[in-house]
mmCIF file of C-alpha atoms in Angstrom:
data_model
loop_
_atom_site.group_PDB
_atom_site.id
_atom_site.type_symbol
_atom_site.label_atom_id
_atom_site.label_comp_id
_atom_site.label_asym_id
_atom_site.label_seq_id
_atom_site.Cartn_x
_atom_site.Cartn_y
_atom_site.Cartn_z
ATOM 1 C CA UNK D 19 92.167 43.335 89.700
ATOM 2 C CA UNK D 20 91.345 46.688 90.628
ATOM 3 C CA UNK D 21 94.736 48.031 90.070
ATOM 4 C CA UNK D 22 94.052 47.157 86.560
ATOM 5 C CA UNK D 23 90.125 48.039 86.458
ATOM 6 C CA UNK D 24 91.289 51.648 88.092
ATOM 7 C CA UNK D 25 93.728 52.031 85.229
ATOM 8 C CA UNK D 26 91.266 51.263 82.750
ATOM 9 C CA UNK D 27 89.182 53.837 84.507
ATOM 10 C CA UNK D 28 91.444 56.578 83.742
ATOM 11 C CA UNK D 29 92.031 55.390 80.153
ATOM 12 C CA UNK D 30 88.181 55.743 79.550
ATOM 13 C CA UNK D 31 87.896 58.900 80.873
ATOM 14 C CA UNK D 32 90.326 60.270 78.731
ATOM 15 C CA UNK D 33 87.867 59.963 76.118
ATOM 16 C CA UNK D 34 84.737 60.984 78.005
ATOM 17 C CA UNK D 35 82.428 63.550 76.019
ATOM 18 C CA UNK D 36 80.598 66.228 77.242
ATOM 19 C CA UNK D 37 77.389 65.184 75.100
ATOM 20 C CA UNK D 38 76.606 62.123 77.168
ATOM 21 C CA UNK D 39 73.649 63.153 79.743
ATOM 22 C CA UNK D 40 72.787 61.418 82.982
ATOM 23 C CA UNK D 41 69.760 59.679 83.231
ATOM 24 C CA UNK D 42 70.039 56.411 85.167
ATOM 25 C CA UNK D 43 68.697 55.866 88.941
ATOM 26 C CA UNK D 44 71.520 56.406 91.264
ATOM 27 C CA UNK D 45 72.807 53.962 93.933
ATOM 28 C CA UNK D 46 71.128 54.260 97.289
ATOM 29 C CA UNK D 47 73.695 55.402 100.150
ATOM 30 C CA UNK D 48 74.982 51.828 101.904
ATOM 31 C CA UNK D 49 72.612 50.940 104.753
ATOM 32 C CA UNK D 50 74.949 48.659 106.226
ATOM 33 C CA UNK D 51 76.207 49.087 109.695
ATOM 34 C CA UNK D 52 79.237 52.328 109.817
ATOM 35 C CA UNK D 53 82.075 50.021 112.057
ATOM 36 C CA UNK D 54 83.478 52.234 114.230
ATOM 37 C CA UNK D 55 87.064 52.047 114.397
ATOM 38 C CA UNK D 56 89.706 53.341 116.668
ATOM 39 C CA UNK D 57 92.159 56.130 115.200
ATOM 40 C CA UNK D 58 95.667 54.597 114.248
ATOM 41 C CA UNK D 59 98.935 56.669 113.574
ATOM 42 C CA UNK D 60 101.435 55.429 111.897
ATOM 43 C CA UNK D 61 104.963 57.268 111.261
ATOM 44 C CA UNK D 62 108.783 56.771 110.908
ATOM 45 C CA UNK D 63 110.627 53.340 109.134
ATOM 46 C CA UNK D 64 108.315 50.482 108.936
ATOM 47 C CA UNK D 65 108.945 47.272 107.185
ATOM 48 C CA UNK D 66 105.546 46.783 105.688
ATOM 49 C CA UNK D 67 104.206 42.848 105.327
ATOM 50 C CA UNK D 68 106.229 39.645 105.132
ATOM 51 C CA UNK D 69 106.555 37.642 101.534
ATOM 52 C CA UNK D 70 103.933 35.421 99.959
ATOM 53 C CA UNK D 71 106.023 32.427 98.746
ATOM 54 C CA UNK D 72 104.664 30.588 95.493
ATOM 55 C CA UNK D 73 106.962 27.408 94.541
ATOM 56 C CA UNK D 74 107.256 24.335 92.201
ATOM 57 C CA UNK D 75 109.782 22.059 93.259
ATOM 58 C CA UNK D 76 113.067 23.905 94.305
ATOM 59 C CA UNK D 77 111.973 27.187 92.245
ATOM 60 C CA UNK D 78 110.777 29.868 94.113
ATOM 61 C CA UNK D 79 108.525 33.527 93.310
ATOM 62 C CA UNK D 80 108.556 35.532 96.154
ATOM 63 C CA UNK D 81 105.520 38.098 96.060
ATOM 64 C CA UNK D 82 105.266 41.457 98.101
ATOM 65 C CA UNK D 83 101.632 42.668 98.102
ATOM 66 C CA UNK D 84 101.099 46.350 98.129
ATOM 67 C CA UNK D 85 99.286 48.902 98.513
ATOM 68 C CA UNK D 86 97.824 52.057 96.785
ATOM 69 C CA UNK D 87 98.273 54.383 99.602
ATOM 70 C CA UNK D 88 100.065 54.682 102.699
ATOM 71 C CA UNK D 89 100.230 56.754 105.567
ATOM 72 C CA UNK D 90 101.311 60.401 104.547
ATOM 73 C CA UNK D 91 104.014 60.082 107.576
ATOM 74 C CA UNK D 92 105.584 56.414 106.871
ATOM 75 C CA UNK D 93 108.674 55.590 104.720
ATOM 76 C CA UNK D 94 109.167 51.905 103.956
ATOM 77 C CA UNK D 95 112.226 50.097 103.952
ATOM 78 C CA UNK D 96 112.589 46.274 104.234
ATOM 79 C CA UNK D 97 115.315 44.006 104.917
ATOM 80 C CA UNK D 98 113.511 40.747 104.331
ATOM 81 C CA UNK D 99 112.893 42.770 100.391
ATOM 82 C CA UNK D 100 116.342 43.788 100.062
ATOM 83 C CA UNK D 101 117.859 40.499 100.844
ATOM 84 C CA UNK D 102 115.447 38.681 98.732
ATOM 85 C CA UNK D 103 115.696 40.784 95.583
ATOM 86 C CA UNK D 104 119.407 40.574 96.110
ATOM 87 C CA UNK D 105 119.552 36.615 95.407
ATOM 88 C CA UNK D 106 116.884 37.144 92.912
ATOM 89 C CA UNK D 107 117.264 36.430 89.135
ATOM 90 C CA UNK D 108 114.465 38.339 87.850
ATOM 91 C CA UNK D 109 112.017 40.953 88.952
ATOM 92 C CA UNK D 110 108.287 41.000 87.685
ATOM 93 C CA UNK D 111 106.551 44.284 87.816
ATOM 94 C CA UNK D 112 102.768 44.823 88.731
ATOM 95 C CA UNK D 113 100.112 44.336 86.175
ATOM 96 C CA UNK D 114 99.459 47.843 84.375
ATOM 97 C CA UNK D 115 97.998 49.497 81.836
ATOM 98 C CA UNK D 116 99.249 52.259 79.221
ATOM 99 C CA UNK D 117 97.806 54.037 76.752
ATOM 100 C CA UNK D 118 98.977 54.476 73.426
ATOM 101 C CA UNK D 119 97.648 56.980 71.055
ATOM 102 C CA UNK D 120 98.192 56.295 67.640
ATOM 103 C CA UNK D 121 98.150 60.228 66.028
ATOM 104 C CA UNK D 122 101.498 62.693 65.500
ATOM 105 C CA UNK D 123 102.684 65.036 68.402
ATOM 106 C CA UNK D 124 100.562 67.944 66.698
ATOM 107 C CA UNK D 125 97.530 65.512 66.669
ATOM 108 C CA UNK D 126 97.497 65.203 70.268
ATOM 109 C CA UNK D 127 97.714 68.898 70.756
ATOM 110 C CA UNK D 128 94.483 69.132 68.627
ATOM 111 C CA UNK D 129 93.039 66.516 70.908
ATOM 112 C CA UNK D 130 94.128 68.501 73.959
ATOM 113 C CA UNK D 131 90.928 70.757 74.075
ATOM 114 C CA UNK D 132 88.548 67.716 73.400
ATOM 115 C CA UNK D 133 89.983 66.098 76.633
ATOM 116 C CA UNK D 134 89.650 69.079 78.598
ATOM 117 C CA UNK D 135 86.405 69.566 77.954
ATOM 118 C CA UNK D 136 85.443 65.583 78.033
ATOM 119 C CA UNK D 137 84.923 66.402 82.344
ATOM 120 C CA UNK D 138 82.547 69.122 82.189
ATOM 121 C CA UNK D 139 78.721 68.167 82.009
ATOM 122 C CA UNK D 140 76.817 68.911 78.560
ATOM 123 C CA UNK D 141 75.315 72.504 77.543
ATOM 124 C CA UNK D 142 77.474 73.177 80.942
ATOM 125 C CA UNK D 143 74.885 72.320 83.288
ATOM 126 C CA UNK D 144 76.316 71.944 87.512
ATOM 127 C CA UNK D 145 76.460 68.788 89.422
ATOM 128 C CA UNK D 146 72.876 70.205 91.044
ATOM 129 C CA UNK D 147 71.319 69.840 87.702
ATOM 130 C CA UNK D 148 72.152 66.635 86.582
ATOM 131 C CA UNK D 149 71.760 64.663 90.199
ATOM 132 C CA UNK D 150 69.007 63.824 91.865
ATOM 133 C CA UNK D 151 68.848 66.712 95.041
ATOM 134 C CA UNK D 152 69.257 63.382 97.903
ATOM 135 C CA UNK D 153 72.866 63.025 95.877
ATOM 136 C CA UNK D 154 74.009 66.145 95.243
ATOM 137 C CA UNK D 155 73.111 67.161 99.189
ATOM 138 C CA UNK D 156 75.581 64.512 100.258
ATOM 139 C CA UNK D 157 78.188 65.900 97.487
ATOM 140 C CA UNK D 158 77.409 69.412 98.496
ATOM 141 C CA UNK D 159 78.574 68.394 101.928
ATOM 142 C CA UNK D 160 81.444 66.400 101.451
ATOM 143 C CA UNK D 161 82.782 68.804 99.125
ATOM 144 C CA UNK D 162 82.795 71.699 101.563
ATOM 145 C CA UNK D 163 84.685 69.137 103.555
ATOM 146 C CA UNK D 164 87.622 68.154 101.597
ATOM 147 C CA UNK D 165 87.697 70.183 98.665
ATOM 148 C CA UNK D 166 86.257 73.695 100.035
ATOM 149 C CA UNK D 167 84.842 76.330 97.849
ATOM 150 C CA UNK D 168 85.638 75.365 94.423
ATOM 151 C CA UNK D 169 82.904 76.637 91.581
ATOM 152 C CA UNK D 170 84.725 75.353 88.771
ATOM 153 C CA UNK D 171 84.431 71.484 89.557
ATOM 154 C CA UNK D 172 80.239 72.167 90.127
ATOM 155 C CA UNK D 173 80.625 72.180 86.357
ATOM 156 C CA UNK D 174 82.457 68.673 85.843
ATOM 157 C CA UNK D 175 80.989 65.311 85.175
ATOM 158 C CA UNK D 176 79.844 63.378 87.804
ATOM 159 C CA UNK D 177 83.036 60.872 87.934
ATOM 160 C CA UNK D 178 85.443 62.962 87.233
ATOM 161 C CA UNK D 179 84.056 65.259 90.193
ATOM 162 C CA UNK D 180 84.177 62.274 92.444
ATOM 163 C CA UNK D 181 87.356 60.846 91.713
ATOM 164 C CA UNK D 182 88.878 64.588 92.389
ATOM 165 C CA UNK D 183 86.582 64.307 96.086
ATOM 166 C CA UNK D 184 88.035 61.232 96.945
ATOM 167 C CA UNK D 185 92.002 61.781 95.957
ATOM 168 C CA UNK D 186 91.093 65.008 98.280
ATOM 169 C CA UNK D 187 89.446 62.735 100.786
ATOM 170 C CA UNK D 188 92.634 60.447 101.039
ATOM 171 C CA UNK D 189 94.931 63.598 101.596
ATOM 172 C CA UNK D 190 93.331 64.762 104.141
ATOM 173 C CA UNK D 191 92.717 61.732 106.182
ATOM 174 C CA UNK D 192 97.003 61.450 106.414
ATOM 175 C CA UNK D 193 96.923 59.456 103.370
ATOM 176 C CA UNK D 194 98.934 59.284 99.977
ATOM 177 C CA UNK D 195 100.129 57.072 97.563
ATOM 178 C CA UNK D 196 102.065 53.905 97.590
ATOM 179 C CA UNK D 197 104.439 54.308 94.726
ATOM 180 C CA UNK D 198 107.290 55.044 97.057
ATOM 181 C CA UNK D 199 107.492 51.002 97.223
ATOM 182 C CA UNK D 200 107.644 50.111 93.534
ATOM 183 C CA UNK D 201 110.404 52.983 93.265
ATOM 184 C CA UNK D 202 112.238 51.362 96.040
ATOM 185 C CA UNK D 203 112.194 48.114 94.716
ATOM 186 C CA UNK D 204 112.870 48.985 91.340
ATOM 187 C CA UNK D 205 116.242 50.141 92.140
ATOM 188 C CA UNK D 206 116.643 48.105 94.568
ATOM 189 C CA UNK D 207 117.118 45.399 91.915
ATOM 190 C CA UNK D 208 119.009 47.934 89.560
ATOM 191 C CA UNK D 209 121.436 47.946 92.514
ATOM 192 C CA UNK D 210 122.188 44.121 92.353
ATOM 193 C CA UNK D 211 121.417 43.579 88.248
ATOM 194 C CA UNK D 212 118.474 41.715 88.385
ATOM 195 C CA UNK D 213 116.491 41.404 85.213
ATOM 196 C CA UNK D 214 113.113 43.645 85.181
ATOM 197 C CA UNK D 215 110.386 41.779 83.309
ATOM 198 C CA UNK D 216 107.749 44.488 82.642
ATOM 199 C CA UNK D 217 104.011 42.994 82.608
ATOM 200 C CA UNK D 218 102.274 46.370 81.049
ATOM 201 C CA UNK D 219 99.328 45.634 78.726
ATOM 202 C CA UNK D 220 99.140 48.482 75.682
ATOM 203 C CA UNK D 221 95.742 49.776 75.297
ATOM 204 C CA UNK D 222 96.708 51.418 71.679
ATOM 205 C CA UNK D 223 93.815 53.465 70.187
ATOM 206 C CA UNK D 224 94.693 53.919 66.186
ATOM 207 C CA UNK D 225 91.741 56.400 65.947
ATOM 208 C CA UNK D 226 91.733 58.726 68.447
ATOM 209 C CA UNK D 227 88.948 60.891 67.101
ATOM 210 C CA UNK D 228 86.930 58.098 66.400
ATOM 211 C CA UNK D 229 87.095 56.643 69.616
ATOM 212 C CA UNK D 230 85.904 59.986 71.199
ATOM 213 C CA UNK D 231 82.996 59.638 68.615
ATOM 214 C CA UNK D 232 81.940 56.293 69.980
ATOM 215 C CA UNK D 233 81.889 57.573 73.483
ATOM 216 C CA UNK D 234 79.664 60.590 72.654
ATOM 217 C CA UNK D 235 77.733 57.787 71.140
ATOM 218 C CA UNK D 236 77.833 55.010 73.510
ATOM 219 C CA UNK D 237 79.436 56.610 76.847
ATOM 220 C CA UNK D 238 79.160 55.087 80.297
ATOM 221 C CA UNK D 239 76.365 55.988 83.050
ATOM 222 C CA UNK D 240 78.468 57.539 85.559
ATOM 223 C CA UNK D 241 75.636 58.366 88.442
ATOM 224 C CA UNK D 242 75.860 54.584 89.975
ATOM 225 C CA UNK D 243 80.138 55.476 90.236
ATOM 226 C CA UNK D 244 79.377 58.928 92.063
ATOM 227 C CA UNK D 245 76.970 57.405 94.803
ATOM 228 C CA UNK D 246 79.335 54.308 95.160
ATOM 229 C CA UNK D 247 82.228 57.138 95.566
ATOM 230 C CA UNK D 248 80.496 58.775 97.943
ATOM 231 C CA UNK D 249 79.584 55.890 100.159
ATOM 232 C CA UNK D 250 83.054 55.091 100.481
ATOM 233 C CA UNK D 251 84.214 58.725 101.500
ATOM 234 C CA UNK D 252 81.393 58.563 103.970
ATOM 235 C CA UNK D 253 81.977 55.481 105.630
ATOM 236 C CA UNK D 254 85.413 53.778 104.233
ATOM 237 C CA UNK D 255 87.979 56.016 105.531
ATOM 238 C CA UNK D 256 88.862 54.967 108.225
ATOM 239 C CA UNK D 257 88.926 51.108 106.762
ATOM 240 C CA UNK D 258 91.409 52.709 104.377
ATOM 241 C CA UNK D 259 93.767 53.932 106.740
ATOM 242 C CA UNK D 260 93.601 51.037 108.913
ATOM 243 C CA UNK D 261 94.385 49.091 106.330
ATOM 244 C CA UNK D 262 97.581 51.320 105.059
ATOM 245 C CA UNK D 263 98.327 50.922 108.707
ATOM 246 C CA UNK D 264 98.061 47.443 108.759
ATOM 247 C CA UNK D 265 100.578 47.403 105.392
ATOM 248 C CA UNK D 266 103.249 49.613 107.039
ATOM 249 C CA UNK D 267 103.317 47.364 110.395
ATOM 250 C CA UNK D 268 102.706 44.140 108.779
ATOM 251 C CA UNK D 269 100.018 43.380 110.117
ATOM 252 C CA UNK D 270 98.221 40.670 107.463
ATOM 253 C CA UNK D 271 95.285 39.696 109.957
ATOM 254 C CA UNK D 272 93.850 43.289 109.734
ATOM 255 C CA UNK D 273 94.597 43.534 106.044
ATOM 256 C CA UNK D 274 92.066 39.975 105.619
ATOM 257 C CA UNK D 275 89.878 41.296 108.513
ATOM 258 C CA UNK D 276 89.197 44.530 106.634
ATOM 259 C CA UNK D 277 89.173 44.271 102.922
ATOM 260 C CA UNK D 278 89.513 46.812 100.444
ATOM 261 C CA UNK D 279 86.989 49.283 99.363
ATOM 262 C CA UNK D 280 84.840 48.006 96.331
ATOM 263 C CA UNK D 281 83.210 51.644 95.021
ATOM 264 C CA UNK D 282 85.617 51.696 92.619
ATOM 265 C CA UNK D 283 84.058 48.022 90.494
ATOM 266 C CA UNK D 284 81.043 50.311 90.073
ATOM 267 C CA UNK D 285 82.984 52.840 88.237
ATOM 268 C CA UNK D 286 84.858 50.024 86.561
ATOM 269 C CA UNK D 287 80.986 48.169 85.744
ATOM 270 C CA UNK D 288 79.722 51.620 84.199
ATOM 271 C CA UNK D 289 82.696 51.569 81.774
ATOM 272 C CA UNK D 290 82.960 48.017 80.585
ATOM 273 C CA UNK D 291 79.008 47.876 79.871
ATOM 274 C CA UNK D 292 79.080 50.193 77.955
ATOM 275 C CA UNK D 293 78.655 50.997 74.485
ATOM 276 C CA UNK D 294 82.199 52.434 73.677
ATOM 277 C CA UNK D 295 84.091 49.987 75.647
ATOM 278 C CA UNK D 296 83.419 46.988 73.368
ATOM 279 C CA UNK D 297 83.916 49.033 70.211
ATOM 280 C CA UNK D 298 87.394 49.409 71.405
ATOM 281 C CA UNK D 299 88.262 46.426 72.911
ATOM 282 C CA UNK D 300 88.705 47.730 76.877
ATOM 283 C CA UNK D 301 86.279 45.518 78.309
ATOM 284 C CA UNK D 302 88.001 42.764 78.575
ATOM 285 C CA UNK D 303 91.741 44.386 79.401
ATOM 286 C CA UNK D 304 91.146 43.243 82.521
ATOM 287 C CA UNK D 305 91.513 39.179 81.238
ATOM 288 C CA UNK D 306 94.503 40.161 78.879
ATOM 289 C CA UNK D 307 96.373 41.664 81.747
ATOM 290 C CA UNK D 308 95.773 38.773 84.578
ATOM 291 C CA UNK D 309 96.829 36.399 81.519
ATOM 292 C CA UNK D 310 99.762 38.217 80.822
ATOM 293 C CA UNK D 311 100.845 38.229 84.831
ATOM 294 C CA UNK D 312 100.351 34.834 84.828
ATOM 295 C CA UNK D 313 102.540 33.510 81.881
ATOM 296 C CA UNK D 314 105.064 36.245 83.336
ATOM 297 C CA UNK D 315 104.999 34.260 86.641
ATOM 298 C CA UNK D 316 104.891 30.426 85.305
ATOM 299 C CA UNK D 317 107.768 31.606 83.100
ATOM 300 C CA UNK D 318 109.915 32.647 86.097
ATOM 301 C CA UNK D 319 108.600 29.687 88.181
ATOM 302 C CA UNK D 320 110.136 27.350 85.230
ATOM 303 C CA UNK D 321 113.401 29.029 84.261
ATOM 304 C CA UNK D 322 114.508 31.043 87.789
ATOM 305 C CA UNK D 323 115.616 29.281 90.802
ATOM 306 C CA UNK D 324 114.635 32.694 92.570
ATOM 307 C CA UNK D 325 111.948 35.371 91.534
ATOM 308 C CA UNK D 326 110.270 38.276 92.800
ATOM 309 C CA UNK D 327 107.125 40.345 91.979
ATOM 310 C CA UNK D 328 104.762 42.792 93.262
ATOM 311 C CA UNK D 329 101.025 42.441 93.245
ATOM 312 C CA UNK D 330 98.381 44.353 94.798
ATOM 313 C CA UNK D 331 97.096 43.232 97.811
ATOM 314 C CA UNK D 332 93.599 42.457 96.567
ATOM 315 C CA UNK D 333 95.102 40.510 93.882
ATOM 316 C CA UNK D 334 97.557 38.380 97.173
ATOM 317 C CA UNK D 335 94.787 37.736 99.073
ATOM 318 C CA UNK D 336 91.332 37.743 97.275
ATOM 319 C CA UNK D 337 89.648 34.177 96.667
ATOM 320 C CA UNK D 338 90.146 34.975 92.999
ATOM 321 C CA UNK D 339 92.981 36.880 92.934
ATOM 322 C CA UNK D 340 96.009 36.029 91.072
ATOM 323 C CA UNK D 341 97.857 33.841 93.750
ATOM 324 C CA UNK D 342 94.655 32.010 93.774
ATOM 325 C CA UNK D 343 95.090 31.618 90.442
ATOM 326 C CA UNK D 344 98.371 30.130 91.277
ATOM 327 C CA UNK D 345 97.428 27.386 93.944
ATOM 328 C CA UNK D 346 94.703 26.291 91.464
ATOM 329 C CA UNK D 347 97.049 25.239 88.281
ATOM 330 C CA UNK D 348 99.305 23.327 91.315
ATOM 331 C CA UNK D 349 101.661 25.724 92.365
ATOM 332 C CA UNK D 350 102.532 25.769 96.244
ATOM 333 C CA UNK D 351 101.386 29.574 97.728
ATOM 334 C CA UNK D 352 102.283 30.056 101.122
ATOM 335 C CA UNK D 353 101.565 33.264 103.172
ATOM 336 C CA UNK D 354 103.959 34.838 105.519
ATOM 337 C CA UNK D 355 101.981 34.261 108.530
ATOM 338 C CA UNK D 356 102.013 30.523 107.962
ATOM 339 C CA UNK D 357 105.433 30.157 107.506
ATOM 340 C CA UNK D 358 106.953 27.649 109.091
ATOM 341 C CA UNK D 359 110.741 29.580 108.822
ATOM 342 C CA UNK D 360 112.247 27.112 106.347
ATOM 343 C CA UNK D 361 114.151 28.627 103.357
ATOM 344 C CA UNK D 362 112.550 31.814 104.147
ATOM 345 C CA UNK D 363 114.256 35.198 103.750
ATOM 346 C CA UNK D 364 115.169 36.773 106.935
ATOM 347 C CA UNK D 365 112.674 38.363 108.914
ATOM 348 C CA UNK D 366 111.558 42.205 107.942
ATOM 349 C CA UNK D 367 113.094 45.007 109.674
ATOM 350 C CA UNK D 368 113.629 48.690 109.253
ATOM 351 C CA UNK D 369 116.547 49.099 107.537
ATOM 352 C CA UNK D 370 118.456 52.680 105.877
ATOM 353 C CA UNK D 371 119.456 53.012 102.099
#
């Protein structure tokens, strides 16, 4: 789910307010044990993992887990994926959500100026003011890392100050995003006609300026999401690029040996407790969109003798992930490592478009 709970992120802090203040404990830095873990470089073609296989009877879903970045250097290409999608009747796209803003084209541009200032802090007080000094010392630090001297963001909320660290973070640790993929895929099955069955969930607010009211009002307590940010920059990394590693090269018993990065449920937690997120109906998104996946899937399970879909890989592999979800209500999930090689695709190579 945290494709979907980082979405909702985003959509929240569209409407954050400069009039909310800090004033919650933050998280203590993680005292668990750093895992040191050998540098891996990754470049050139690389097929990425094999297909999850979810049937009932002689119907088939074929499910290609990804990821939301990738090494900076790797471009994937698949011929397992191409093959697949080309016997395929219908393609299911990832879970998302979009935001709809119910107000006229010159509405928004009247909004425009509340949004901009919704990052900065209130009565524009710096990150050192509204942190504890333990905190901001580790920002402070980080920050002359990956972002270098930058006085403007000093002035910026706590999360939106973090989330800008750690998209830094991931650029320059040879990282970027996965979207290449879903591009790839998407016309991959524009090339042979299959149907595209789009699995977005609307968010629509009808009253944009009341919504920002209610998070003035009722905002989230962003502190907990800073710490949990910067415990991940500080000791995550390299998990995160082993694991985009592990994508490009297929390799699934590092992606289940190292699993993904939580920080981001604590930004996710500060949002759906509070206030504002009830009053407009975002805290539980999350359940509308994993429903809506699911009846997408069933569907193509009943009425296609071939399917495919993407999922994040959380979502392939977690205990309650969506494929989980699957096995439960009786459906047959099989991973590509247990495959026994009967009525599978072919195997997945690098292949040119």
């Amino acid at each position: 789910m945290l494709l979907v709970r980082s979405s909702l992120l985003w959509l929240a802090l569209a409407l954050a307010s400069p009039a909310f203040a800090q004033t919650a404990a933050p998280a203590p830095p993680s005292t668990a044990a750093v895992t040191e873990l050998p540098a891996v470089s990754v470049s050139g073609v690389q097929p990425g993992p094999g297909l999850w296989k979810v049937s009932k009877g002689d119907h088939v879903l074929w499910v290609l887990g990804t990821m939301a970045n990738l090494p900076a250097s790797v471009q994937w290409r698949s011929d397992e994926v191409a093959q697949t999608l080309a016997g395929a009747q219908e393609l299911i796209q990832p879970p998302r959500v979009k935001l709809k803003v119910d107000t006229s084209f010159f509405g928004k541009l009247f909004l425009l100026p509340s949004a901009y200032s919704a990052r900065k802090n209130a009565d524009g007080k710096t990150l050192q003011e509204v942190l504890p000094a333990p905190l901001y010392a580790r920002w402070a630090a980080l920050k002359a890392k990956y972002i270098g001297r930058d006085g403007g963001i000093e002035r910026w909320r706590p999360i939106f100050a973090a989330m800008e660290l750690y998209k830094q973070a991931l650029k320059k640790s040879g990282l970027r995003g996965g979207g290449q993929v879903g591009d790839a895929v998407a016309a991959i099955a524009r090339q042979h006609g299959v149907r595209v069955t789009s699995t977005d969930y609307t968010l629509e607010i009808k009253e944009p300026r009341a919504a920002i009211k209610a998070f003035k009002a009722a905002g989230p307590d962003d502190v907990e999401c800073f710490a949990r940010t910067l415990d991940s920059i500080e000791r995550d990394l390299p998990a995160i690029a082993q694991r985009a590693a592990a994508w490009a090269t297929g390799d699934i018993a590092t992606l289940r040996r190292l699993p993904d990065s939580r920080y981001r449920d604590a930004c996710a937690a500060a949002l759906s407790e509070a206030g504002f997120a009830r009053q407009l109906g975002i805290s539980d998104v999350p359940a509308r969109v994993e429903a809506g996946w699911l009846v997408a899937a069933r569907r193509a399970l009943t009425i296609d003798r071939s399917s495919f879909a993407m999922l994040p890989m959380e979502e392939v592999l977690d205990a309650d992930g969506y494929l989980a979800k699957l096995k439960a209500a009786g459906y047959a999930v099989e991973a590509p490592d247990e495959d026994d090689g009967e009525d599978a695709p072919a195997a997945a190579g690098s292949v040119g478009r």
